[in-house]
């Protein structure tokens, strides 16, 4: 099977499994949801929705006047830091939604924001939850 065909299958599977993006993250945990294409200000989250989603991603904070979320993940050494960064890159590739990263010897500062909507979208919270789950499942010092 060619890569293009594989992507088509995955995209159509997501469309079938999650026909309504609002229901998607309300019915299943964020870390189990998948990102969907979101463009335009219609997908920018309002204050009420931000207030609902932020408690679902403990340790993450609103930044830049509510247009981004950030979290610092700490590690014992550079090797573990880069292992986390590489695993996070795989998640970003799979979800087609990448963070901005500040990589240091013993920590990574992860920032999510959706440029195409001019602020935060549900994709940012989905990926934040996946990053936290990755860290909690063994990427800790």
GROMACS .gro file of N, CA and C in nm:
model
  423
    1UNK      N    1   0.085  -0.117   0.000
    1UNK     CA    2   0.000   0.000   0.000
    1UNK      C    3   0.089   0.124   0.000
    2UNK      N    4   0.060   0.219  -0.083
    2UNK     CA    5   0.139   0.342  -0.091
    2UNK      C    6   0.105   0.435   0.025
    3UNK      N    7   0.199   0.521   0.061
    3UNK     CA    8   0.179   0.614   0.172
    3UNK      C    9   0.056   0.700   0.150
    4UNK      N   10   0.036   0.745   0.029
    4UNK     CA   11  -0.080   0.830   0.002
    4UNK      C   12  -0.210   0.755   0.034
    5UNK      N   13  -0.217   0.630  -0.005
    5UNK     CA   14  -0.336   0.550   0.024
    5UNK      C   15  -0.353   0.533   0.174
    6UNK      N   16  -0.243   0.510   0.245
    6UNK     CA   17  -0.250   0.493   0.390
    6UNK      C   18  -0.305   0.619   0.456
    7UNK      N   19  -0.255   0.736   0.415
    7UNK     CA   20  -0.306   0.861   0.472
    7UNK      C   21  -0.455   0.877   0.445
    8UNK      N   22  -0.498   0.841   0.327
    8UNK     CA   23  -0.639   0.852   0.292
    8UNK      C   24  -0.723   0.764   0.382
    9UNK      N   25  -0.677   0.642   0.408
    9UNK     CA   26  -0.750   0.552   0.497
    9UNK      C   27  -0.759   0.611   0.636
   10UNK      N   28  -0.648   0.662   0.686
   10UNK     CA   29  -0.648   0.720   0.820
   10UNK      C   30  -0.742   0.839   0.826
   11UNK      N   31  -0.736   0.927   0.729
   11UNK     CA   32  -0.822   1.044   0.731
   11UNK      C   33  -0.969   1.006   0.722
   12UNK      N   34  -1.001   0.910   0.638
   12UNK     CA   35  -1.141   0.871   0.627
   12UNK      C   36  -1.186   0.798   0.753
   13UNK      N   37  -1.096   0.720   0.816
   13UNK     CA   38  -1.131   0.652   0.940
   13UNK      C   39  -1.163   0.755   1.049
   14UNK      N   40  -1.083   0.860   1.058
   14UNK     CA   41  -1.109   0.964   1.158
   14UNK      C   42  -1.243   1.030   1.132
   15UNK      N   43  -1.273   1.056   1.006
   15UNK     CA   44  -1.400   1.121   0.974
   15UNK      C   45  -1.518   1.033   1.014
   16UNK      N   46  -1.504   0.904   0.999
   16UNK     CA   47  -1.611   0.812   1.037
   16UNK      C   48  -1.621   0.801   1.188
   17UNK      N   49  -1.507   0.789   1.254
   17UNK     CA   50  -1.508   0.771   1.399
   17UNK      C   51  -1.548   0.898   1.472
   18UNK      N   52  -1.515   1.013   1.420
   18UNK     CA   53  -1.540   1.139   1.488
   18UNK      C   54  -1.610   1.237   1.394
   19UNK      N   55  -1.738   1.216   1.364
   19UNK     CA   56  -1.805   1.301   1.267
   19UNK      C   57  -1.828   1.443   1.316
   20UNK      N   58  -1.831   1.464   1.446
   20UNK     CA   59  -1.858   1.598   1.499
   20UNK      C   60  -1.743   1.636   1.592
   21UNK      N   61  -1.668   1.740   1.557
   21UNK     CA   62  -1.550   1.772   1.635
   21UNK      C   63  -1.582   1.818   1.776
   22UNK      N   64  -1.696   1.879   1.800
   22UNK     CA   65  -1.731   1.919   1.936
   22UNK      C   66  -1.754   1.796   2.023
   23UNK      N   67  -1.827   1.700   1.971
   23UNK     CA   68  -1.853   1.577   2.045
   23UNK      C   69  -1.724   1.500   2.068
   24UNK      N   70  -1.632   1.507   1.974
   24UNK     CA   71  -1.509   1.430   1.980
   24UNK      C   72  -1.439   1.446   2.115
   25UNK      N   73  -1.410   1.567   2.155
   25UNK     CA   74  -1.334   1.585   2.278
   25UNK      C   75  -1.422   1.590   2.401
   26UNK      N   76  -1.552   1.597   2.385
   26UNK     CA   77  -1.640   1.595   2.501
   26UNK      C   78  -1.671   1.452   2.545
   27UNK      N   79  -1.665   1.357   2.454
   27UNK     CA   80  -1.703   1.220   2.486
   27UNK      C   81  -1.586   1.128   2.515
   28UNK      N   82  -1.468   1.160   2.466
   28UNK     CA   83  -1.352   1.076   2.491
   28UNK      C   84  -1.241   1.162   2.552
   29UNK      N   85  -1.151   1.100   2.627
   29UNK     CA   86  -1.040   1.177   2.685
   29UNK      C   87  -0.958   1.245   2.575
   30UNK      N   88  -0.907   1.362   2.605
   30UNK     CA   89  -0.828   1.437   2.507
   30UNK      C   90  -0.713   1.355   2.450
   31UNK      N   91  -0.644   1.278   2.535
   31UNK     CA   92  -0.528   1.204   2.486
   31UNK      C   93  -0.565   1.092   2.389
   32UNK      N   94  -0.693   1.057   2.383
   32UNK     CA   95  -0.738   0.955   2.287
   32UNK      C   96  -0.798   1.017   2.160
   33UNK      N   97  -0.820   1.146   2.161
   33UNK     CA   98  -0.877   1.215   2.045
   33UNK      C   99  -0.767   1.236   1.940
   34UNK      N  100  -0.808   1.274   1.820
   34UNK     CA  101  -0.713   1.304   1.713
   34UNK      C  102  -0.741   1.444   1.659
   35UNK      N  103  -0.635   1.509   1.616
   35UNK     CA  104  -0.648   1.643   1.560
   35UNK      C  105  -0.721   1.638   1.426
   36UNK      N  106  -0.796   1.744   1.402
   36UNK     CA  107  -0.866   1.763   1.275
   36UNK      C  108  -0.820   1.894   1.214
   37UNK      N  109  -0.827   1.908   1.083
   37UNK     CA  110  -0.790   2.036   1.022
   37UNK      C  111  -0.880   2.148   1.076
   38UNK      N  112  -0.817   2.254   1.122
   38UNK     CA  113  -0.892   2.368   1.177
   38UNK      C  114  -0.830   2.496   1.121
   39UNK      N  115  -0.908   2.567   1.042
   39UNK     CA  116  -0.861   2.693   0.984
   39UNK      C  117  -0.969   2.798   1.002
   40UNK      N  118  -0.926   2.919   1.025
   40UNK     CA  119  -1.019   3.029   1.039
   40UNK      C  120  -1.058   3.053   1.183
   41UNK      N  121  -1.102   3.174   1.208
   41UNK     CA  122  -1.133   3.216   1.344
   41UNK      C  123  -1.253   3.142   1.405
   42UNK      N  124  -1.332   3.073   1.322
   42UNK     CA  125  -1.444   2.995   1.376
   42UNK      C  126  -1.396   2.886   1.470
   43UNK      N  127  -1.273   2.840   1.453
   43UNK     CA  128  -1.219   2.732   1.535
   43UNK      C  129  -1.139   2.783   1.655
   44UNK      N  130  -1.125   2.914   1.667
   44UNK     CA  131  -1.054   2.970   1.783
   44UNK      C  132  -1.143   2.953   1.906
   45UNK      N  133  -1.085   2.900   2.013
   45UNK     CA  134  -1.163   2.874   2.134
   45UNK      C  135  -1.190   3.002   2.212
   46UNK      N  136  -1.312   3.012   2.260
   46UNK     CA  137  -1.350   3.125   2.344
   46UNK      C  138  -1.313   3.100   2.489
   47UNK      N  139  -1.332   3.201   2.571
   47UNK     CA  140  -1.294   3.191   2.712
   47UNK      C  141  -1.367   3.079   2.784
   48UNK      N  142  -1.495   3.059   2.754
   48UNK     CA  143  -1.572   2.954   2.822
   48UNK      C  144  -1.516   2.816   2.790
   49UNK      N  145  -1.484   2.792   2.664
   49UNK     CA  146  -1.430   2.661   2.625
   49UNK      C  147  -1.289   2.642   2.682
   50UNK      N  148  -1.210   2.748   2.685
   50UNK     CA  149  -1.077   2.740   2.746
   50UNK      C  150  -1.088   2.701   2.893
   51UNK      N  151  -1.186   2.759   2.961
   51UNK     CA  152  -1.207   2.728   3.103
   51UNK      C  153  -1.248   2.582   3.123
   52UNK      N  154  -1.315   2.523   3.025
   52UNK     CA  155  -1.352   2.381   3.033
   52UNK      C  156  -1.232   2.289   3.006
   53UNK      N  157  -1.149   2.327   2.909
   53UNK     CA  158  -1.042   2.238   2.865
   53UNK      C  159  -0.915   2.247   2.950
   54UNK      N  160  -0.883   2.364   3.002
   54UNK     CA  161  -0.757   2.380   3.076
   54UNK      C  162  -0.745   2.285   3.196
   55UNK      N  163  -0.850   2.263   3.274
   55UNK     CA  164  -0.838   2.167   3.385
   55UNK      C  165  -0.814   2.023   3.339
   56UNK      N  166  -0.841   1.993   3.213
   56UNK     CA  167  -0.819   1.858   3.161
   56UNK      C  168  -0.673   1.832   3.124
   57UNK      N  169  -0.591   1.937   3.129
   57UNK     CA  170  -0.448   1.923   3.100
   57UNK      C  171  -0.367   1.984   3.216
   58UNK      N  172  -0.363   1.913   3.330
   58UNK     CA  173  -0.293   1.966   3.448
   58UNK      C  174  -0.147   1.998   3.417
   59UNK      N  175  -0.100   2.108   3.474
   59UNK     CA  176   0.038   2.150   3.454
   59UNK      C  177   0.057   2.246   3.338
   60UNK      N  178  -0.042   2.256   3.251
   60UNK     CA  179  -0.035   2.349   3.138
   60UNK      C  180  -0.092   2.483   3.182
   61UNK      N  181  -0.035   2.590   3.129
   61UNK     CA  182  -0.078   2.725   3.163
   61UNK      C  183  -0.109   2.805   3.037
   62UNK      N  184  -0.206   2.894   3.050
   62UNK     CA  185  -0.232   2.988   2.941
   62UNK      C  186  -0.116   3.084   2.931
   63UNK      N  187  -0.078   3.120   2.812
   63UNK     CA  188   0.032   3.213   2.788
   63UNK      C  189  -0.007   3.309   2.677
   64UNK      N  190   0.069   3.416   2.667
   64UNK     CA  191   0.051   3.513   2.559
   64UNK      C  192  -0.093   3.560   2.549
   65UNK      N  193  -0.145   3.605   2.659
   65UNK     CA  194  -0.281   3.659   2.669
   65UNK      C  195  -0.384   3.558   2.617
   66UNK      N  196  -0.367   3.432   2.654
   66UNK     CA  197  -0.464   3.330   2.619
   66UNK      C  198  -0.459   3.279   2.477
   67UNK      N  199  -0.351   3.307   2.404
   67UNK     CA  200  -0.340   3.259   2.266
   67UNK      C  201  -0.251   3.136   2.253
   68UNK      N  202  -0.196   3.089   2.366
   68UNK     CA  203  -0.109   2.971   2.366
   68UNK      C  204  -0.118   2.903   2.501
   69UNK      N  205  -0.076   2.776   2.505
   69UNK     CA  206  -0.059   2.705   2.631
   69UNK      C  207   0.084   2.654   2.636
   70UNK      N  208   0.142   2.653   2.757
   70UNK     CA  209   0.281   2.609   2.773
   70UNK      C  210   0.294   2.519   2.895
   71UNK      N  211   0.397   2.438   2.890
   71UNK     CA  212   0.434   2.355   3.005
   71UNK      C  213   0.581   2.322   2.994
   72UNK      N  214   0.649   2.319   3.108
   72UNK     CA  215   0.788   2.278   3.114
   72UNK      C  216   0.796   2.135   3.167
   73UNK      N  217   0.862   2.049   3.092
   73UNK     CA  218   0.884   1.910   3.132
   73UNK      C  219   1.030   1.897   3.173
   74UNK      N  220   1.056   1.839   3.291
   74UNK     CA  221   1.192   1.829   3.345
   74UNK      C  222   1.245   1.685   3.337
   75UNK      N  223   1.377   1.674   3.313
   75UNK     CA  224   1.442   1.545   3.296
   75UNK      C  225   1.574   1.541   3.371
   76UNK      N  226   1.627   1.421   3.391
   76UNK     CA  227   1.751   1.402   3.465
   76UNK      C  228   1.874   1.444   3.384
   77UNK      N  229   1.867   1.431   3.253
   77UNK     CA  230   1.984   1.461   3.170
   77UNK      C  231   1.941   1.489   3.026
   78UNK      N  232   2.039   1.523   2.945
   78UNK     CA  233   2.013   1.562   2.807
   78UNK      C  234   1.962   1.445   2.723
   79UNK      N  235   2.011   1.326   2.751
   79UNK     CA  236   1.967   1.207   2.677
   79UNK      C  237   1.817   1.188   2.693
   80UNK      N  238   1.768   1.195   2.816
   80UNK     CA  239   1.624   1.177   2.841
   80UNK      C  240   1.543   1.293   2.782
   81UNK      N  241   1.601   1.412   2.788
   81UNK     CA  242   1.535   1.528   2.729
   81UNK      C  243   1.513   1.506   2.579
   82UNK      N  244   1.618   1.463   2.510
   82UNK     CA  245   1.606   1.442   2.366
   82UNK      C  246   1.518   1.322   2.331
   83UNK      N  247   1.517   1.221   2.416
   83UNK     CA  248   1.427   1.108   2.392
   83UNK      C  249   1.282   1.155   2.395
   84UNK      N  250   1.250   1.241   2.489
   84UNK     CA  251   1.115   1.297   2.498
   84UNK      C  252   1.085   1.382   2.374
   85UNK      N  253   1.179   1.466   2.334
   85UNK     CA  254   1.160   1.551   2.216
   85UNK      C  255   1.135   1.466   2.092
   86UNK      N  256   1.211   1.359   2.075
   86UNK     CA  257   1.191   1.272   1.959
   86UNK      C  258   1.056   1.202   1.962
   87UNK      N  259   1.014   1.157   2.078
   87UNK     CA  260   0.882   1.093   2.089
   87UNK      C  261   0.771   1.195   2.063
   88UNK      N  262   0.791   1.317   2.111
   88UNK     CA  263   0.693   1.424   2.087
   88UNK      C  264   0.687   1.459   1.939
   89UNK      N  265   0.801   1.454   1.871
   89UNK     CA  266   0.803   1.480   1.726
   89UNK      C  267   0.721   1.376   1.651
   90UNK      N  268   0.726   1.252   1.696
   90UNK     CA  269   0.647   1.147   1.632
   90UNK      C  270   0.498   1.174   1.651
   91UNK      N  271   0.458   1.216   1.771
   91UNK     CA  272   0.318   1.251   1.797
   91UNK      C  273   0.276   1.367   1.708
   92UNK      N  274   0.361   1.469   1.699
   92UNK     CA  275   0.330   1.586   1.616
   92UNK      C  276   0.312   1.546   1.470
   93UNK      N  277   0.397   1.459   1.422
   93UNK     CA  278   0.385   1.411   1.284
   93UNK      C  279   0.254   1.335   1.265
   94UNK      N  280   0.223   1.248   1.357
   94UNK     CA  281   0.102   1.165   1.347
   94UNK      C  282  -0.025   1.250   1.352
   95UNK      N  283  -0.024   1.353   1.435
   95UNK     CA  284  -0.142   1.439   1.449
   95UNK      C  285  -0.142   1.555   1.351
   96UNK      N  286  -0.032   1.577   1.281
   96UNK     CA  287  -0.016   1.690   1.189
   96UNK      C  288  -0.040   1.822   1.262
   97UNK      N  289   0.016   1.830   1.383
   97UNK     CA  290   0.005   1.951   1.465
   97UNK      C  291   0.130   1.958   1.552
   98UNK      N  292   0.214   2.058   1.527
   98UNK     CA  293   0.343   2.061   1.596
   98UNK      C  294   0.351   2.173   1.699
   99UNK      N  295   0.428   2.150   1.805
   99UNK     CA  296   0.449   2.254   1.906
   99UNK      C  297   0.574   2.336   1.873
  100UNK      N  298   0.588   2.446   1.942
  100UNK     CA  299   0.715   2.517   1.947
  100UNK      C  300   0.788   2.463   2.070
  101UNK      N  301   0.916   2.435   2.055
  101UNK     CA  302   0.992   2.374   2.163
  101UNK      C  303   1.112   2.459   2.202
  102UNK      N  304   1.136   2.468   2.331
  102UNK     CA  305   1.260   2.523   2.385
  102UNK      C  306   1.333   2.408   2.451
  103UNK      N  307   1.441   2.360   2.389
  103UNK     CA  308   1.510   2.241   2.437
  103UNK      C  309   1.636   2.283   2.514
  104UNK      N  310   1.646   2.235   2.637
  104UNK     CA  311   1.759   2.265   2.725
  104UNK      C  312   1.816   2.134   2.779
  105UNK      N  313   1.924   2.141   2.854
  105UNK     CA  314   1.989   2.019   2.903
  105UNK      C  315   1.892   1.929   2.980
  106UNK      N  316   1.817   1.986   3.073
  106UNK     CA  317   1.734   1.905   3.163
  106UNK      C  318   1.585   1.938   3.157
  107UNK      N  319   1.544   2.006   3.052
  107UNK     CA  320   1.403   2.043   3.042
  107UNK      C  321   1.366   2.079   2.898
  108UNK      N  322   1.235   2.070   2.872
  108UNK     CA  323   1.179   2.111   2.744
  108UNK      C  324   1.060   2.200   2.775
  109UNK      N  325   1.057   2.317   2.715
  109UNK     CA  326   0.941   2.404   2.725
  109UNK      C  327   0.859   2.382   2.598
  110UNK      N  328   0.736   2.336   2.617
  110UNK     CA  329   0.648   2.304   2.504
  110UNK      C  330   0.539   2.410   2.497
  111UNK      N  331   0.518   2.463   2.379
  111UNK     CA  332   0.417   2.567   2.357
  111UNK      C  333   0.328   2.525   2.240
  112UNK      N  334   0.198   2.526   2.264
  112UNK     CA  335   0.102   2.497   2.157
  112UNK      C  336   0.016   2.620   2.130
  113UNK      N  337  -0.008   2.645   2.003
  113UNK     CA  338  -0.099   2.748   1.956
  113UNK      C  339  -0.130   2.711   1.810
  114UNK      N  340  -0.246   2.750   1.762
  114UNK     CA  341  -0.282   2.716   1.624
  114UNK      C  342  -0.279   2.843   1.541
  115UNK      N  343  -0.174   2.857   1.462
  115UNK     CA  344  -0.155   2.976   1.379
  115UNK      C  345  -0.275   3.001   1.288
  116UNK      N  346  -0.329   2.895   1.230
  116UNK     CA  347  -0.438   2.909   1.132
  116UNK      C  348  -0.568   2.962   1.192
  117UNK      N  349  -0.582   2.958   1.324
  117UNK     CA  350  -0.704   3.013   1.385
  117UNK      C  351  -0.673   3.141   1.464
  118UNK      N  352  -0.546   3.176   1.477
  118UNK     CA  353  -0.509   3.297   1.547
  118UNK      C  354  -0.517   3.284   1.699
  119UNK      N  355  -0.495   3.165   1.750
  119UNK     CA  356  -0.501   3.142   1.894
  119UNK      C  357  -0.506   2.994   1.924
  120UNK      N  358  -0.584   2.958   2.023
  120UNK     CA  359  -0.593   2.818   2.064
  120UNK      C  360  -0.710   2.747   1.999
  121UNK      N  361  -0.685   2.623   1.960
  121UNK     CA  362  -0.792   2.536   1.907
  121UNK      C  363  -0.793   2.408   1.991
  122UNK      N  364  -0.891   2.324   1.968
  122UNK     CA  365  -0.896   2.196   2.040
  122UNK      C  366  -0.774   2.111   2.009
  123UNK      N  367  -0.715   2.127   1.891
  123UNK     CA  368  -0.595   2.051   1.857
  123UNK      C  369  -0.483   2.075   1.958
  124UNK      N  370  -0.472   2.198   2.006
  124UNK     CA  371  -0.367   2.230   2.103
  124UNK      C  372  -0.386   2.150   2.232
  125UNK      N  373  -0.509   2.138   2.276
  125UNK     CA  374  -0.537   2.064   2.399
  125UNK      C  375  -0.523   1.913   2.379
  126UNK      N  376  -0.559   1.866   2.262
  126UNK     CA  377  -0.540   1.724   2.231
  126UNK      C  378  -0.391   1.689   2.237
  127UNK      N  379  -0.309   1.769   2.173
  127UNK     CA  380  -0.165   1.741   2.172
  127UNK      C  381  -0.101   1.765   2.308
  128UNK      N  382  -0.150   1.862   2.383
  128UNK     CA  383  -0.100   1.884   2.519
  128UNK      C  384  -0.127   1.762   2.606
  129UNK      N  385  -0.245   1.705   2.593
  129UNK     CA  386  -0.279   1.585   2.670
  129UNK      C  387  -0.192   1.467   2.629
  130UNK      N  388  -0.164   1.455   2.500
  130UNK     CA  389  -0.078   1.346   2.453
  130UNK      C  390   0.065   1.364   2.503
  131UNK      N  391   0.115   1.488   2.506
  131UNK     CA  392   0.249   1.515   2.557
  131UNK      C  393   0.258   1.481   2.706
  132UNK      N  394   0.157   1.519   2.782
  132UNK     CA  395   0.154   1.489   2.925
  132UNK      C  396   0.149   1.338   2.949
  133UNK      N  397   0.070   1.269   2.870
  133UNK     CA  398   0.061   1.123   2.883
  133UNK      C  399   0.196   1.058   2.853
  134UNK      N  400   0.264   1.105   2.750
  134UNK     CA  401   0.396   1.055   2.716
  134UNK      C  402   0.491   1.072   2.834
  135UNK      N  403   0.492   1.189   2.892
  135UNK     CA  404   0.579   1.219   3.006
  135UNK      C  405   0.544   1.130   3.126
  136UNK      N  406   0.416   1.117   3.153
  136UNK     CA  407   0.371   1.038   3.268
  136UNK      C  408   0.399   0.889   3.252
  137UNK      N  409   0.408   0.842   3.130
  137UNK     CA  410   0.428   0.699   3.105
  137UNK      C  411   0.575   0.658   3.097
  138UNK      N  412   0.662   0.740   3.149
  138UNK     CA  413   0.798   0.690   3.158
  138UNK      C  414   0.907   0.781   3.109
  139UNK      N  415   0.874   0.894   3.060
  139UNK     CA  416   0.978   0.985   3.014
  139UNK      C  417   1.024   1.076   3.127
  140UNK      N  418   0.990   1.041   3.250
  140UNK     CA  419   1.025   1.124   3.365
  140UNK      C  420   1.167   1.093   3.412
  141UNK      N  421   1.226   1.183   3.492
  141UNK     CA  422   1.365   1.163   3.539
  141UNK      C  423   1.382   1.035   3.619
   0.00000   0.00000   0.00000
